[in-house]
Coordinates of C-alpha atoms in Angstrom, one line a residue:
M1 CA 160.1 55.0 151.4
P2 CA 156.9 55.8 149.6
S3 CA 156.5 59.4 148.6
K4 CA 154.0 61.6 150.4
K5 CA 151.8 61.9 147.3
F6 CA 151.6 58.1 147.0
L7 CA 150.8 57.6 150.7
E8 CA 147.9 60.2 150.3
K9 CA 146.6 58.2 147.3
M10 CA 146.7 55.0 149.2
K11 CA 144.9 56.6 152.1
Q12 CA 142.1 57.6 149.7
R13 CA 142.0 54.1 148.4
S14 CA 141.6 52.7 151.8
A15 CA 138.8 55.2 152.5
D16 CA 137.0 54.3 149.3
L17 CA 137.3 50.5 150.0
A18 CA 135.9 51.1 153.5
K19 CA 132.9 52.8 152.1
G20 CA 132.3 49.7 149.9
A21 CA 133.4 51.5 146.7
K22 CA 135.3 48.5 145.3
G23 CA 133.0 48.0 142.3
S24 CA 133.8 51.4 140.9
Y25 CA 137.4 50.4 140.5
D26 CA 136.6 47.4 138.3
F27 CA 134.9 49.3 135.5
F28 CA 134.6 52.8 134.1
M29 CA 131.0 53.8 135.1
V30 CA 128.8 56.3 133.4
K31 CA 127.8 58.3 136.4
E32 CA 125.3 61.2 136.6
G33 CA 126.6 64.1 134.6
I34 CA 129.2 63.9 131.8
T35 CA 131.9 61.3 131.5
R36 CA 134.5 61.8 128.8
M37 CA 136.1 58.7 127.4
R38 CA 138.0 57.4 124.4
P39 CA 137.1 53.9 123.0
L40 CA 140.3 51.9 122.3
P41 CA 141.3 50.0 119.2
V42 CA 140.2 46.4 119.0
G43 CA 141.5 45.4 115.6
E44 CA 140.1 45.4 112.1
D45 CA 136.6 44.1 111.7
V46 CA 136.3 43.3 115.5
E47 CA 133.3 44.4 117.4
F48 CA 134.4 46.9 120.1
G49 CA 131.6 45.9 122.4
F50 CA 131.3 42.6 124.3
E51 CA 128.0 41.4 125.8
V52 CA 128.4 40.0 129.4
T53 CA 126.0 38.7 132.1
T54 CA 126.4 40.7 135.3
F55 CA 125.1 40.6 138.9
F56 CA 125.1 43.6 141.1
L57 CA 125.8 42.4 144.7
G58 CA 125.6 45.7 146.6
K59 CA 128.1 48.5 147.2
K60 CA 130.6 46.2 148.8
H61 CA 131.1 43.9 145.9
G62 CA 129.7 46.1 143.0
T63 CA 129.0 44.6 139.6
I64 CA 130.4 41.1 138.9
I65 CA 130.7 39.5 135.5
S66 CA 129.4 35.9 135.7
A67 CA 131.3 33.0 134.3
A68 CA 127.9 32.1 132.7
T69 CA 128.9 34.8 130.2
F70 CA 131.1 32.0 128.5
G71 CA 128.8 29.1 129.4
E72 CA 130.9 28.1 132.4
K73 CA 129.7 27.2 135.9
C74 CA 128.9 30.2 138.1
P75 CA 127.9 29.8 141.8
I76 CA 126.1 33.1 141.7
M77 CA 123.9 32.0 138.8
N78 CA 123.5 28.6 140.5
R79 CA 122.2 30.1 143.5
Y80 CA 120.0 32.7 141.7
N81 CA 118.3 29.9 139.7
K82 CA 117.8 27.8 142.8
L83 CA 116.1 30.7 144.7
K84 CA 114.1 31.8 141.7
D85 CA 112.7 28.3 141.0
S86 CA 111.9 27.8 144.8
K87 CA 108.3 27.4 145.9
D88 CA 109.1 29.6 148.9
E89 CA 108.1 33.2 148.2
S90 CA 110.9 34.5 150.4
D91 CA 113.4 32.7 148.2
N92 CA 111.9 34.3 145.2
K93 CA 112.1 37.8 146.7
L94 CA 115.8 37.1 147.7
A95 CA 116.5 36.1 144.0
A96 CA 115.0 39.3 142.8
R97 CA 117.6 41.2 144.7
F98 CA 120.4 40.1 142.5
K99 CA 118.8 39.2 139.2
P100 CA 121.3 38.8 136.3
S101 CA 121.5 41.7 133.9
P102 CA 123.0 41.8 130.4
K103 CA 125.5 44.6 129.9
I104 CA 128.0 45.6 127.3
V105 CA 131.6 46.3 128.0
M106 CA 134.0 48.4 125.8
P107 CA 137.8 49.1 126.4
H108 CA 138.3 52.8 127.1
I109 CA 140.5 55.4 128.6
K110 CA 138.8 58.1 130.7
Y111 CA 139.4 61.8 131.2
K112 CA 139.1 63.6 134.5
D113 CA 137.4 66.5 132.8
E114 CA 134.9 67.1 130.1
N115 CA 137.4 69.0 127.8
G116 CA 139.9 66.1 127.6
K117 CA 142.7 68.0 129.1
E118 CA 143.6 65.6 131.9
L119 CA 143.7 61.8 131.3
D120 CA 142.9 59.5 134.2
T121 CA 146.3 57.9 134.2
D122 CA 145.8 56.2 137.6
N123 CA 143.2 53.9 136.0
G124 CA 144.6 53.6 132.5
A125 CA 142.8 51.2 130.1
K126 CA 139.6 49.6 131.4
L127 CA 136.3 48.2 130.4
A128 CA 133.5 50.7 130.4
L129 CA 130.2 49.1 131.6
L130 CA 127.3 50.3 129.3
S131 CA 123.7 49.5 129.1
K132 CA 122.4 48.1 125.8
G133 CA 120.7 51.4 124.9
C134 CA 123.9 53.4 125.6
Y135 CA 125.9 50.9 123.5
Q136 CA 123.4 51.1 120.6
Q137 CA 124.3 54.9 120.4
T138 CA 128.0 54.1 120.1
V139 CA 127.2 51.7 117.2
D140 CA 125.0 54.2 115.5
L141 CA 127.9 56.7 115.7
F142 CA 130.3 54.2 114.4
I143 CA 128.3 53.3 111.3
D144 CA 127.5 57.0 110.6
P145 CA 129.6 58.0 107.5
E146 CA 130.0 61.5 108.9
Q147 CA 131.4 60.2 112.3
G148 CA 133.2 57.1 111.5
D149 CA 135.6 54.9 113.6
F150 CA 136.1 56.4 116.9
T151 CA 138.6 53.6 117.8
D152 CA 141.1 54.7 115.2
P153 CA 144.2 55.7 117.0
I154 CA 144.9 58.7 114.8
E155 CA 141.6 59.9 113.3
G156 CA 139.3 58.7 116.1
Y157 CA 137.6 60.7 118.7
D158 CA 136.5 60.9 122.3
L159 CA 132.9 60.4 123.4
K160 CA 130.9 62.3 125.9
Y161 CA 128.6 60.1 127.8
K162 CA 125.9 62.0 129.5
R163 CA 123.7 60.4 132.1
T164 CA 120.5 62.1 133.6
G165 CA 118.4 60.5 136.3
K166 CA 119.4 58.2 139.2
G167 CA 116.8 55.4 139.2
K168 CA 116.3 52.6 136.7
Q169 CA 113.0 54.1 135.4
D170 CA 114.2 57.7 134.9
T171 CA 117.8 57.2 133.7
V172 CA 118.6 58.5 130.2
Y173 CA 121.9 58.3 128.3
T174 CA 123.0 60.5 125.5
L175 CA 126.2 60.5 123.5
T176 CA 128.1 63.3 122.0
P177 CA 131.1 62.8 119.7
C178 CA 134.1 65.1 120.1
K179 CA 136.5 66.5 117.5
P180 CA 139.0 63.9 116.2
T181 CA 142.2 63.7 118.2
K182 CA 145.2 61.3 118.3
L183 CA 145.1 58.7 120.9
P184 CA 147.9 59.0 123.4
K185 CA 150.8 57.0 122.2
E186 CA 150.9 54.7 125.2
F187 CA 147.4 53.4 124.3
R188 CA 148.1 52.9 120.5
K189 CA 147.8 49.1 120.5
I190 CA 145.2 46.5 120.1
Y191 CA 143.0 45.6 123.0
D192 CA 141.0 42.2 123.0
P193 CA 137.7 42.7 124.8
E194 CA 137.1 39.1 125.4
T195 CA 140.5 38.7 127.1
M196 CA 139.9 41.7 129.2
V197 CA 136.5 40.1 130.3
R198 CA 138.1 36.8 131.1
E199 CA 140.7 38.5 133.2
M200 CA 137.7 39.9 135.4
I201 CA 136.0 36.5 136.0
K202 CA 136.4 35.6 139.6
P203 CA 137.6 32.1 140.6
Y204 CA 134.7 29.7 141.4
D205 CA 135.5 29.6 145.1
E206 CA 135.8 33.4 145.4
A207 CA 132.5 34.0 143.6
L208 CA 130.9 31.3 146.0
A209 CA 132.2 33.2 149.0
I210 CA 130.8 36.5 147.7
I211 CA 127.3 35.2 147.0
R212 CA 127.2 33.4 150.4
E213 CA 128.2 36.6 152.1
F214 CA 125.7 38.6 150.1
I215 CA 122.7 36.4 151.0
K216 CA 124.2 35.7 154.5
D217 CA 124.4 31.9 153.7
P218 CA 126.4 29.8 156.2
G219 CA 127.7 27.8 153.4
E220 CA 126.2 24.4 154.1
D221 CA 124.6 23.9 150.7
S222 CA 126.8 21.4 148.7
D223 CA 124.7 22.1 145.6
D224 CA 126.8 25.2 144.9
E225 CA 130.2 23.4 145.0
P226 CA 132.0 23.1 141.6
K227 CA 131.6 19.6 140.1
K228 CA 134.8 17.8 139.3
D229 CA 135.6 15.4 136.5
K230 CA 137.1 11.8 137.1
K231 CA 140.6 13.1 137.5
G232 CA 139.5 15.5 140.3
T233 CA 139.7 18.7 138.4
N234 CA 137.1 21.2 137.6
S235 CA 135.4 21.0 134.2
K236 CA 137.2 22.5 131.3
K237 CA 136.2 26.0 130.2
K238 CA 133.7 26.3 127.5
K239 CA 134.3 28.5 124.5
R240 CA 131.9 31.3 124.1
K241 CA 129.9 30.6 120.9
S242 CA 129.2 34.2 119.9
N243 CA 129.5 37.8 121.0
L244 CA 126.4 40.0 120.4

């Protein structure tokens, strides 16, 4: 029988999902205030950030990484382009609601407090979703000889991400490096950002259902269906040419 503590946790999970908070569980988000996180090791001479194409599809579905990140077919991108290129102004306005946005993701662990005393063990290692401006600050810290490699498991350090403002126009991010500390042993391994991103790409049919629900489409448009090759299977995945 599940413990009382676990049942309480699942009750909270159910309540969050009912509120449409699913997206917040997919990534670590830099919310208003200070979020303390530790970038994870990605291997020698490997860029720790990975650029992705995202869509924000409301509170219910949150931020979704598009398969177009890897040059693959994405029904959400297909529908966006069709609406954007339409001669109907109402279609153009609908497209503007879910315009694709470039973001950077980085593997992190997160702390529940600013002082780094309590690790968020429930979430473990996840990708943190960063704006390009916020990511640039991490790169500047990394190349600063006085700061160095924050991903080093022994000599690395936590980062305090501070966000002020709520809207797109007034949001400002600032980054503060913490004192060097050892990474918890259970996270001292190499993380592959690309693999983590690929694991988050939704299957074509699932992404198609999501975009249809978002724009309240009855699903009668065959232009969004995945094209198949002569053998009746979907086209092979394309290899992503470059990162940033």
